[in-house]
Coordinates of C-alpha atoms in Angstrom, one line a residue:
Chain A
M1 CA -26.0 18.5 -17.0
N2 CA -24.5 20.4 -14.1
H3 CA -22.1 17.4 -13.6
V4 CA -21.1 17.5 -17.2
I5 CA -20.2 21.1 -16.9
T6 CA -18.3 20.5 -13.6
I7 CA -16.2 17.8 -15.3
A8 CA -15.7 19.9 -18.4
K9 CA -14.6 23.0 -16.5
R10 CA -12.1 21.0 -14.4
E11 CA -10.8 19.4 -17.6
I12 CA -10.1 22.7 -19.3
T13 CA -8.4 24.1 -16.2
S14 CA -6.2 21.1 -15.8
L15 CA -5.4 21.1 -19.5
F16 CA -4.0 24.6 -19.0
Y17 CA -1.8 23.3 -16.2
S18 CA -0.3 20.6 -18.4
P19 CA 2.8 21.4 -20.6
I20 CA 1.4 19.3 -23.5
A21 CA -1.4 21.9 -23.9
Y22 CA 1.1 24.6 -24.6
V23 CA 3.0 22.5 -27.0
V24 CA -0.1 21.8 -28.9
L25 CA -1.1 25.4 -28.7
A26 CA 2.2 26.6 -30.0
M27 CA 2.4 24.0 -32.8
F28 CA -1.1 24.8 -33.9
A29 CA -0.5 28.5 -34.0
L30 CA 2.7 27.9 -35.9
G31 CA 1.1 25.4 -38.3
T32 CA -1.8 27.6 -39.1
S33 CA 0.3 30.6 -39.7
L34 CA 2.6 28.7 -42.0
L35 CA -0.4 27.3 -43.9
F36 CA -1.8 30.8 -44.2
F37 CA 1.2 32.7 -45.2
S38 CA 2.4 30.1 -47.7
Q39 CA -0.7 31.0 -49.7
F40 CA -0.7 34.7 -48.9
A41 CA 0.0 36.6 -52.1
P42 CA -1.3 39.9 -53.7
S43 CA -3.4 38.1 -56.3
A44 CA -4.7 35.2 -54.0
P45 CA -8.4 35.2 -53.0
A46 CA -9.2 36.7 -49.7
S47 CA -10.4 33.5 -48.1
L48 CA -9.2 30.9 -45.6
Q49 CA -10.4 27.9 -47.6
R50 CA -7.0 26.5 -48.3
T51 CA -5.8 27.3 -44.8
F52 CA -8.8 25.5 -43.3
E53 CA -8.2 22.4 -45.5
G54 CA -4.6 22.4 -44.2
I55 CA -5.7 22.8 -40.6
V56 CA -7.9 19.7 -41.0
W57 CA -4.7 17.7 -41.8
L58 CA -2.8 19.4 -39.0
M59 CA -5.5 18.4 -36.6
V60 CA -4.8 14.7 -37.3
L61 CA -1.6 15.0 -35.4
L62 CA -2.3 17.7 -32.9
L63 CA -5.8 17.0 -31.5
P64 CA -4.9 13.5 -30.2
G65 CA -2.4 15.4 -28.0
I66 CA -5.3 17.1 -26.3
S67 CA -7.4 14.1 -25.9
M68 CA -4.8 11.5 -25.0
R69 CA -4.9 12.2 -21.3
L70 CA -8.6 12.7 -20.8
I71 CA -9.6 9.4 -19.3
S72 CA -6.3 7.5 -19.3
D73 CA -4.9 9.9 -16.8
E74 CA -7.9 9.4 -14.4
F75 CA -7.2 5.6 -14.5
H76 CA -3.5 6.2 -14.2
S77 CA -3.7 8.4 -11.1
G78 CA -6.6 6.6 -9.6
T79 CA -8.8 9.7 -9.5
I80 CA -11.3 7.7 -11.5
E81 CA -12.2 6.0 -8.3
L82 CA -13.3 9.3 -6.8
L83 CA -15.4 10.1 -9.9
M84 CA -17.0 6.7 -10.2
T85 CA -18.0 6.7 -6.5
S86 CA -19.6 10.1 -6.9
P87 CA -23.2 10.5 -8.0
L88 CA -22.0 10.8 -11.6
S89 CA -22.9 8.6 -14.5
D90 CA -20.4 7.2 -16.9
T91 CA -22.1 9.1 -19.7
Q92 CA -21.8 12.4 -17.8
L93 CA -18.2 11.7 -17.2
V94 CA -17.4 10.9 -20.9
I95 CA -19.3 13.9 -22.3
G96 CA -17.8 16.2 -19.7
K97 CA -14.4 15.1 -20.6
W98 CA -15.0 15.5 -24.3
L99 CA -16.6 18.9 -23.8
G100 CA -13.6 20.0 -21.8
A101 CA -11.3 19.0 -24.7
M102 CA -13.7 20.9 -27.1
G103 CA -13.3 23.9 -24.9
F104 CA -9.6 23.7 -25.3
F105 CA -9.9 23.2 -29.1
V106 CA -11.9 26.4 -29.3
T107 CA -9.1 28.2 -27.5
L108 CA -6.8 26.8 -30.2
L109 CA -8.9 28.3 -32.9
V110 CA -9.1 31.8 -31.3
P111 CA -5.6 32.9 -32.5
T112 CA -6.6 32.1 -36.1
L113 CA -9.0 35.0 -35.9
V114 CA -5.9 37.1 -36.4
L115 CA -5.7 35.6 -39.9
V116 CA -9.3 36.9 -40.6
G117 CA -8.1 40.3 -39.4
V118 CA -5.2 40.1 -41.8
L119 CA -7.6 39.2 -44.7
E120 CA -9.8 42.1 -43.7
F121 CA -6.9 44.5 -43.7
F122 CA -5.5 43.5 -47.1
G123 CA -8.7 42.7 -48.9
S124 CA -12.4 42.1 -48.5
P125 CA -13.1 38.6 -47.4
D126 CA -16.5 36.9 -47.8
Y127 CA -17.6 36.1 -44.3
G128 CA -20.0 33.3 -45.2
P129 CA -17.4 30.7 -46.1
L130 CA -15.3 31.9 -43.1
V131 CA -18.2 31.1 -40.7
T132 CA -19.0 27.8 -42.3
G133 CA -15.3 27.0 -42.3
Y134 CA -15.1 27.5 -38.6
I135 CA -18.3 25.4 -38.1
G136 CA -16.7 22.7 -40.2
L137 CA -13.5 22.8 -38.1
L138 CA -15.5 22.5 -34.9
L139 CA -17.3 19.4 -36.4
V140 CA -14.1 17.8 -37.5
G141 CA -12.5 18.7 -34.1
G142 CA -15.5 17.2 -32.2
F143 CA -15.2 14.0 -34.3
Y144 CA -11.4 13.7 -33.7
L145 CA -11.7 14.5 -30.0
A146 CA -14.5 11.9 -29.7
I147 CA -12.2 9.3 -31.2
G148 CA -9.5 10.6 -28.8
T149 CA -11.9 10.3 -25.8
F150 CA -12.6 6.7 -26.8
A151 CA -8.9 5.9 -27.3
S152 CA -8.0 7.4 -23.9
A153 CA -10.5 5.1 -22.2
I154 CA -8.7 2.1 -23.7
S155 CA -5.3 2.4 -22.0
Q156 CA -3.8 4.1 -18.9
N157 CA -0.9 4.9 -21.1
Q158 CA -1.2 8.3 -22.8
I159 CA 1.2 7.5 -25.5
I160 CA -0.9 4.4 -26.5
S161 CA -4.0 6.6 -26.5
Y162 CA -2.3 9.1 -28.7
M163 CA -1.0 6.6 -31.2
L164 CA -4.4 4.8 -31.3
T165 CA -6.2 8.1 -31.9
V166 CA -3.9 9.0 -34.7
F167 CA -4.3 5.5 -36.1
I168 CA -8.1 5.7 -36.1
I169 CA -8.1 9.2 -37.5
C170 CA -5.8 8.0 -40.3
L171 CA -8.3 5.3 -41.2
F172 CA -10.8 8.1 -41.9
T173 CA -8.2 10.3 -43.7
F174 CA -5.0 9.0 -45.2
V175 CA -5.9 5.4 -45.6
I176 CA -9.2 6.2 -47.4
F177 CA -7.5 8.9 -49.3
L178 CA -4.8 6.5 -50.7
L179 CA -7.0 3.4 -51.1
S180 CA -9.8 5.2 -52.9
R181 CA -7.2 6.0 -55.6
A182 CA -5.9 2.4 -55.8
S183 CA -6.8 0.8 -59.1
F184 CA -7.5 -2.7 -57.6
I185 CA -10.4 -1.4 -55.6
P186 CA -13.7 -1.5 -57.5
P187 CA -15.3 1.9 -58.2
A188 CA -18.4 1.2 -56.2
L189 CA -16.3 0.5 -53.1
Q190 CA -14.2 3.5 -53.9
Q191 CA -17.3 5.6 -53.8
A192 CA -18.4 4.1 -50.5
M193 CA -15.0 4.8 -49.1
Q194 CA -15.2 8.4 -50.3
F195 CA -18.2 8.8 -48.1
M196 CA -16.0 8.0 -45.0
F197 CA -13.4 10.5 -46.0
V198 CA -13.3 13.3 -43.4
N199 CA -11.5 15.9 -45.6
G200 CA -13.9 15.2 -48.4
H201 CA -16.8 16.1 -46.1
F202 CA -15.0 19.2 -44.8
K203 CA -14.4 20.6 -48.3
D204 CA -17.9 22.0 -48.6
F205 CA -17.7 23.8 -45.3
G206 CA -14.6 25.6 -46.6
K207 CA -16.5 26.6 -49.7
G208 CA -19.3 28.1 -47.6
I209 CA -21.8 25.2 -48.1
L210 CA -23.7 23.9 -45.1
D211 CA -24.9 20.5 -46.2
L212 CA -27.0 18.5 -43.7
T213 CA -25.6 15.1 -44.8
R214 CA -22.1 16.4 -44.0
I215 CA -23.2 17.7 -40.6
I216 CA -24.9 14.3 -39.9
Y217 CA -21.7 12.5 -40.9
F218 CA -19.7 14.3 -38.3
V219 CA -22.3 14.3 -35.5
S220 CA -23.0 10.6 -35.9
G221 CA -19.2 10.0 -35.8
M222 CA -19.0 11.9 -32.5
V223 CA -22.0 10.0 -31.1
L224 CA -20.6 6.7 -32.2
F225 CA -17.2 7.2 -30.6
L226 CA -18.6 8.8 -27.4
F227 CA -21.0 5.9 -27.1
L228 CA -18.1 3.5 -27.4
A229 CA -16.1 5.5 -24.8
V230 CA -19.0 5.3 -22.4
K231 CA -19.3 1.5 -22.9
L232 CA -15.5 1.2 -22.4
V233 CA -15.6 3.1 -19.1
E234 CA -18.6 1.0 -18.0
S235 CA -16.8 -2.2 -18.9
K236 CA -13.7 -1.2 -16.8
R237 CA -15.8 -1.7 -13.7
W238 CA -16.5 -5.3 -14.7
R239 CA -13.0 -6.2 -15.2
Chain B
M1 CA -26.2 1.2 8.2
I2 CA -24.0 -1.1 6.2
H3 CA -25.3 -4.5 5.3
V4 CA -23.2 -7.0 3.4
Q5 CA -24.5 -10.3 2.4
N6 CA -22.7 -13.1 0.7
L7 CA -20.5 -10.8 -1.3
V8 CA -18.4 -12.5 -3.9
K9 CA -15.9 -11.0 -6.4
W10 CA -14.0 -12.8 -9.1
Y11 CA -11.4 -11.1 -11.1
G12 CA -11.3 -13.3 -14.1
P13 CA -10.3 -16.7 -12.8
T14 CA -9.1 -15.3 -9.4
R15 CA -11.5 -15.1 -6.5
A16 CA -10.7 -11.9 -4.6
V17 CA -13.6 -12.0 -2.1
N18 CA -15.4 -15.1 -1.1
D19 CA -18.8 -15.0 0.4
I20 CA -18.4 -12.2 2.9
S21 CA -21.3 -11.1 5.1
F22 CA -21.4 -8.6 7.9
D23 CA -23.5 -5.7 9.3
V24 CA -22.4 -2.4 10.7
P25 CA -24.8 -0.6 12.9
K26 CA -25.1 3.2 12.9
G27 CA -22.3 5.0 14.6
Q28 CA -19.9 2.1 14.8
I29 CA -16.2 2.3 13.8
V30 CA -15.2 -0.9 12.1
G31 CA -11.6 -1.7 11.3
F32 CA -11.0 -4.0 8.3
L33 CA -7.7 -5.8 8.9
G34 CA -5.9 -8.0 6.6
P35 CA -2.6 -8.6 4.8
N36 CA -2.1 -7.1 1.3
G37 CA -4.2 -8.8 -1.3
A38 CA -6.6 -10.1 1.3
G39 CA -9.6 -8.5 -0.4
K40 CA -10.0 -5.5 1.8
S41 CA -9.9 -2.9 -0.9
T42 CA -12.1 -5.0 -3.2
T43 CA -14.7 -5.3 -0.5
L44 CA -14.7 -1.6 0.2
R45 CA -14.8 -0.8 -3.5
M46 CA -17.9 -3.0 -3.9
L47 CA -19.5 -1.1 -1.0
T48 CA -18.8 2.3 -2.7
G49 CA -20.2 1.1 -6.0
Y50 CA -16.9 1.4 -7.8
L51 CA -16.8 -2.3 -8.5
P52 CA -19.9 -4.4 -9.0
P53 CA -19.9 -7.6 -7.0
T54 CA -19.9 -10.9 -8.9
S55 CA -22.7 -12.0 -6.6
G56 CA -24.2 -11.0 -3.3
L57 CA -25.6 -7.8 -2.0
A58 CA -24.3 -4.7 -0.3
T59 CA -26.6 -1.9 1.0
I60 CA -25.6 1.4 2.4
A61 CA -28.3 3.1 4.5
G62 CA -30.8 0.8 2.9
F63 CA -29.7 1.6 -0.7
D64 CA -28.4 -1.2 -2.9
S65 CA -24.8 -0.3 -3.9
L66 CA -25.5 -1.6 -7.4
K67 CA -29.1 -1.0 -8.2
E68 CA -29.6 2.2 -6.3
S69 CA -26.0 3.2 -6.8
D70 CA -26.7 6.9 -7.2
K71 CA -28.5 7.2 -3.9
A72 CA -26.0 4.9 -2.1
R73 CA -23.1 6.9 -3.3
R74 CA -24.5 10.1 -1.8
Q75 CA -24.5 8.5 1.6
I76 CA -20.8 7.6 1.4
G77 CA -17.7 9.6 1.9
Y78 CA -14.9 7.6 0.4
L79 CA -11.1 7.8 0.7
P80 CA -9.6 5.4 -1.9
E81 CA -6.4 3.6 -1.2
S82 CA -3.3 5.7 -2.0
T83 CA -5.4 8.9 -1.9
P84 CA -5.8 9.8 -5.5
L85 CA -5.9 13.6 -6.0
Y86 CA -5.7 16.0 -9.0
L87 CA -2.2 17.1 -8.2
E88 CA -2.4 20.2 -10.4
M89 CA -5.4 21.6 -8.5
R90 CA -5.4 23.7 -5.4
V91 CA -6.9 22.3 -2.2
E92 CA -9.9 24.6 -2.2
E93 CA -10.5 24.3 -5.9
F94 CA -10.6 20.5 -5.5
L95 CA -13.0 20.6 -2.6
H96 CA -15.3 22.8 -4.6
F97 CA -15.1 20.4 -7.4
R98 CA -16.0 17.5 -5.1
G99 CA -18.8 19.5 -3.6
K100 CA -20.3 20.3 -7.0
L101 CA -20.3 16.6 -7.9
M102 CA -22.2 16.0 -4.7
D103 CA -24.8 18.6 -5.9
M104 CA -24.0 21.1 -3.1
S105 CA -24.9 24.7 -3.6
R106 CA -22.2 27.3 -3.5
P107 CA -23.1 28.6 0.0
D108 CA -23.3 25.0 1.2
R109 CA -19.9 24.3 -0.3
V110 CA -18.3 27.3 1.3
K111 CA -19.7 26.4 4.7
A112 CA -18.7 22.8 4.4
I113 CA -15.2 23.6 3.1
D114 CA -14.7 25.9 6.1
Y115 CA -15.8 23.1 8.4
V116 CA -13.7 20.3 6.9
S117 CA -10.7 22.6 6.6
D118 CA -11.0 23.3 10.3
R119 CA -11.6 19.7 11.2
C120 CA -8.8 18.2 9.1
G121 CA -6.3 21.0 9.7
L122 CA -6.3 22.3 6.2
S123 CA -6.6 26.0 7.1
Q124 CA -2.9 26.7 6.3
I125 CA -2.8 24.9 3.0
R126 CA -6.2 25.7 1.4
T127 CA -4.6 27.7 -1.4
R128 CA -1.7 25.3 -2.0
V129 CA -1.3 23.2 -5.1
M130 CA -1.9 19.6 -4.1
G131 CA 1.2 18.3 -6.0
Q132 CA 3.3 20.2 -3.5
L133 CA 1.7 18.8 -0.4
S134 CA 3.3 16.3 1.8
K135 CA 1.9 12.8 2.0
G136 CA 0.3 13.6 5.4
N137 CA -1.4 16.7 4.1
R138 CA -2.6 14.9 1.0
Q139 CA -4.2 12.3 3.3
R140 CA -5.9 15.1 5.2
V141 CA -7.3 16.5 1.9
G142 CA -8.5 13.0 1.1
I143 CA -10.3 12.7 4.3
A144 CA -11.6 16.2 4.0
Q145 CA -13.2 15.5 0.6
A146 CA -14.8 12.4 2.0
L147 CA -16.3 14.4 4.9
L148 CA -17.4 17.3 2.7
H149 CA -21.0 16.4 2.1
D150 CA -21.5 15.1 5.6
P151 CA -22.1 11.5 4.6
Q152 CA -23.7 9.0 6.9
V153 CA -21.0 6.5 6.1
L154 CA -17.3 7.1 5.9
I155 CA -15.2 4.5 4.0
L156 CA -11.5 5.0 4.5
D157 CA -9.2 2.6 2.7
E158 CA -5.8 2.6 4.5
P159 CA -6.1 6.2 5.8
T160 CA -2.7 6.0 7.5
S161 CA -0.5 4.0 5.1
G162 CA 2.7 5.8 4.3
L163 CA 2.4 8.3 7.1
D164 CA 4.9 9.0 9.8
P165 CA 4.0 8.2 13.4
V166 CA 3.0 11.8 14.2
Q167 CA 0.7 12.0 11.2
I168 CA -0.7 8.6 12.0
G169 CA -1.5 9.9 15.5
A170 CA -3.2 12.9 14.0
V171 CA -5.3 10.9 11.6
R172 CA -6.2 8.5 14.3
Q173 CA -7.3 11.3 16.5
L174 CA -9.3 12.8 13.7
I175 CA -11.1 9.5 13.2
G176 CA -11.7 9.3 16.9
E177 CA -13.3 12.8 16.8
L178 CA -15.6 11.7 14.0
K179 CA -16.9 8.8 16.1
G180 CA -20.6 9.0 16.7
K181 CA -21.3 11.4 13.9
H182 CA -20.6 8.9 11.1
T183 CA -20.5 5.2 10.7
I184 CA -16.9 4.5 9.8
L185 CA -15.3 1.6 8.0
L186 CA -11.6 1.8 7.7
S187 CA -9.0 -0.7 6.5
S188 CA -5.4 -1.3 7.5
H189 CA -2.9 -4.0 7.5
I190 CA -1.4 -2.9 10.8
L191 CA -3.1 -4.2 13.9
P192 CA -2.3 -1.5 16.5
E193 CA -3.5 1.0 13.9
I194 CA -7.0 -0.4 14.1
E195 CA -7.3 -1.6 17.6
K196 CA -6.9 2.0 18.9
T197 CA -9.7 3.5 16.9
A198 CA -12.1 0.8 16.0
D199 CA -15.0 -0.5 18.1
R200 CA -14.9 -3.7 16.2
V201 CA -12.3 -5.4 14.0
I202 CA -13.0 -7.7 11.1
I203 CA -10.0 -9.7 10.0
I204 CA -10.0 -10.8 6.4
A205 CA -7.6 -13.0 4.7
A206 CA -7.7 -14.7 1.3
G207 CA -11.0 -13.1 0.6
E208 CA -12.8 -14.5 3.7
I209 CA -13.7 -13.2 7.1
K210 CA -11.4 -14.9 9.6
A211 CA -12.4 -13.1 12.7
D212 CA -14.9 -10.5 13.8
G213 CA -15.0 -9.0 17.2
S214 CA -13.9 -6.2 19.5
P215 CA -10.2 -5.2 19.7
A216 CA -10.1 -6.7 23.2
E217 CA -11.2 -10.0 22.0
L218 CA -8.8 -9.8 19.2
R219 CA -5.9 -8.8 21.3
Q220 CA -6.6 -11.7 23.5
R221 CA -6.5 -14.1 20.6
V222 CA -3.3 -12.6 19.3
G223 CA -1.8 -12.5 22.8
Q224 CA -2.7 -16.2 23.3
G225 CA -0.8 -17.0 20.2
A226 CA 2.4 -15.7 21.7
S227 CA 4.7 -18.2 23.2
V228 CA 7.1 -17.4 26.0
L229 CA 10.8 -18.0 25.7
V230 CA 12.7 -18.7 28.9
Q231 CA 16.4 -19.5 29.5
V232 CA 17.2 -21.0 32.9
K233 CA 20.1 -22.8 34.4
A234 CA 18.7 -26.3 34.9
S235 CA 18.5 -29.6 33.2
S236 CA 16.2 -29.8 30.3
E237 CA 14.2 -32.7 31.8
S238 CA 13.4 -30.8 35.0
V239 CA 12.5 -27.7 33.1
N240 CA 10.2 -29.6 30.9
K241 CA 8.6 -31.3 33.9
V242 CA 8.1 -28.1 35.9
F243 CA 6.9 -25.9 33.2
S244 CA 4.5 -28.5 31.8
G245 CA 2.8 -28.4 35.3
V246 CA 2.2 -24.7 35.2
Q247 CA -1.4 -23.8 34.7
G248 CA -2.3 -22.6 31.2
V249 CA 0.6 -24.2 29.5
E250 CA -0.1 -26.4 26.6
S251 CA 3.3 -27.5 25.5
V252 CA 6.9 -27.0 26.3
Q253 CA 9.8 -27.3 23.9
V254 CA 13.2 -27.5 25.5
E255 CA 16.7 -27.2 24.1
A256 CA 19.8 -27.8 26.2
Q257 CA 22.6 -25.3 25.8
G258 CA 25.4 -26.4 28.1
D259 CA 24.3 -25.7 31.6
W260 CA 21.4 -23.7 30.4
T261 CA 18.2 -24.8 28.9
K262 CA 16.1 -22.8 26.5
A263 CA 12.4 -23.5 26.7
I264 CA 9.6 -22.3 24.4
I265 CA 6.3 -22.5 26.3
K266 CA 3.1 -22.4 24.4
P267 CA 0.0 -21.3 26.2
T268 CA -3.4 -23.1 26.0
P269 CA -5.7 -21.5 23.4
P270 CA -8.6 -19.7 25.2
G271 CA -11.8 -21.5 25.7
S272 CA -10.3 -24.9 25.1
S273 CA -11.9 -27.7 27.1
Q274 CA -9.0 -28.8 29.2
D275 CA -8.9 -25.7 31.4
S276 CA -11.8 -23.3 31.6
T277 CA -10.1 -21.2 34.3
S278 CA -7.4 -19.9 32.0
A279 CA -10.0 -18.4 29.7
S280 CA -11.6 -16.5 32.4
S281 CA -8.4 -15.4 34.0
A282 CA -7.2 -14.4 30.5
L283 CA -9.9 -11.8 30.4
G284 CA -9.3 -10.1 33.6
V285 CA -6.7 -11.3 36.0
D286 CA -3.5 -11.5 34.1
D287 CA -4.4 -11.0 30.4
G288 CA -3.5 -14.6 29.6
D289 CA 0.1 -13.8 30.2
L290 CA 2.1 -16.9 31.3
R291 CA 5.2 -15.1 32.5
E292 CA 3.9 -14.4 36.0
R293 CA 3.2 -18.0 36.7
L294 CA 6.4 -19.2 34.9
G295 CA 8.4 -16.7 37.0
Q296 CA 6.9 -18.2 40.2
A297 CA 7.8 -21.6 39.1
I298 CA 11.4 -20.5 38.4
V299 CA 11.6 -18.8 41.8
T300 CA 10.2 -21.9 43.6
N301 CA 12.9 -24.0 42.0
A302 CA 15.6 -21.4 42.6
W303 CA 16.9 -21.5 39.0
A304 CA 19.1 -18.9 37.7
I305 CA 17.4 -17.1 34.8
R306 CA 19.0 -15.4 31.9
E307 CA 16.1 -14.5 29.8
M308 CA 12.3 -14.5 29.7
R309 CA 10.3 -12.8 27.0
N310 CA 7.1 -13.0 25.1
E311 CA 7.6 -14.1 21.6
T312 CA 5.0 -11.8 20.3
A313 CA 3.1 -13.1 17.3
S314 CA 3.5 -11.0 14.3
L315 CA 0.4 -10.1 12.5
E316 CA 1.1 -12.8 10.0
Q317 CA 1.5 -15.4 12.7
S318 CA -1.7 -14.3 14.4
F319 CA -3.4 -14.6 11.0
I320 CA -2.2 -18.1 10.7
Q321 CA -3.4 -18.8 14.2
I322 CA -6.7 -17.2 13.7
T323 CA -7.1 -18.9 10.4
A324 CA -6.4 -22.2 12.0
D325 CA -9.0 -22.0 14.7
Q326 CA -11.3 -19.5 13.1
S327 CA -14.5 -21.5 13.7
Q328 CA -15.3 -20.2 17.1
V329 CA -14.9 -16.5 16.4
T330 CA -16.6 -16.4 13.1
N331 CA -19.5 -18.4 14.6
E332 CA -19.8 -15.8 17.4
A333 CA -19.9 -13.1 14.8
V334 CA -22.5 -14.7 12.7
A335 CA -24.7 -15.6 15.7

């Protein structure tokens, strides 16, 4: 566990040294503000529900920017050799990396608390949905970053990692969103596809509902991709 | 301390390391010498547990590098080829990170970092960002991180590549100072590099051990490969006749150039049956150098001389030579 934290800490620090982090940070702040103020009106409900749903779409493009370098950069610079010859397991490495990225994601979310302040100032928001909304964002973020960790273990090239992450995330979002509306897909299959739809699962969190099946959906998604990432890192040794 | 037995590594269809076996006793400095792509790094990587061997066994301080990888890794300080570092980190920050991965407590780390900074000359640059360091300083940091947890075994993959002569000298001196405290395995593709620091040299080419012995033995082998080039004012026939009669000469190749004759004289390889004396004299008396005796022959015949020099074998040539008559040396090593 200590090793996981050591890796995570180093990852967060090094993220803050990289220019891409600030680009993501700025775009995220700008995006969330735009989403918020486009719906900010005297008669609108004092909630972040719509903003949160927008953020989930925004994350499709921005979170892969955080995760793209996680493992690919280690292979690119050769530092992976130092890690893999330390008493550190591949699982510890992968989880540490992912946790580091999560730490950065939390930093991304902190500025959005200003929006909560704005709501508090102009109205009386219901804090239940706000809390569950943030929990939902963390779950979606964890899932996306797990996909990103996996993709960053595939290639030494950060751009390829980024594109691959976006592509996989799109399978769980845009592709399902569009296909589940297509008339040639049988309704049973459409329903099944709906179950894979990230934004569909997130909706409840924004409304203030904590549904166990939804939590399980995200957690199992994280576990699956982190497991695949570990296997990928392991397999690198054998090639 | 290091035990390697029948180590084999295939990269897909390519065989990088073919059946390598050797042992390194505690405290010895062993130089791994070979051209690029010979399988040096692959072998070292298998020892450190970075790569699993296709077959065979490597143990470090008694721990299997594959099955007891975790324990084996703790015994090793490793400097990978090309010294990968996190360029955005500061030296001290990085050393703390390495120490944490080695499960060192904070006071231990502080002490160890002070010690290695002192040892590797990092005191001035401890708070510098590594991306701004010169190649030589990065190399020092690389060695420092390998030393940090006071490992029994140090594995340094090309610790001097890309450094200038002064820095090479400094690294060599550092390795010399570490002698005795650690068992050291270092690799290089430059012969003089290794022969000055190592107690023993293992030459590896095409994934196989071609020679294994002390630098003195090796130097002798390489020296023996060198032929002597002489230009004298005499007929090519007489030159051929006289030089062929000199002790320790195996063959003479002559080329007439007007009044002058250019001769390339090849010495007898050591230990060959036809003259046992040259082998013994090679060790002590005149280092197997033919020039003294050739000079005498020239003086006796009162020839005018324009040139005489050793055609020193390049490392590649000596590899070819050592590869060609590898049998004796490798047998010595195995025995």
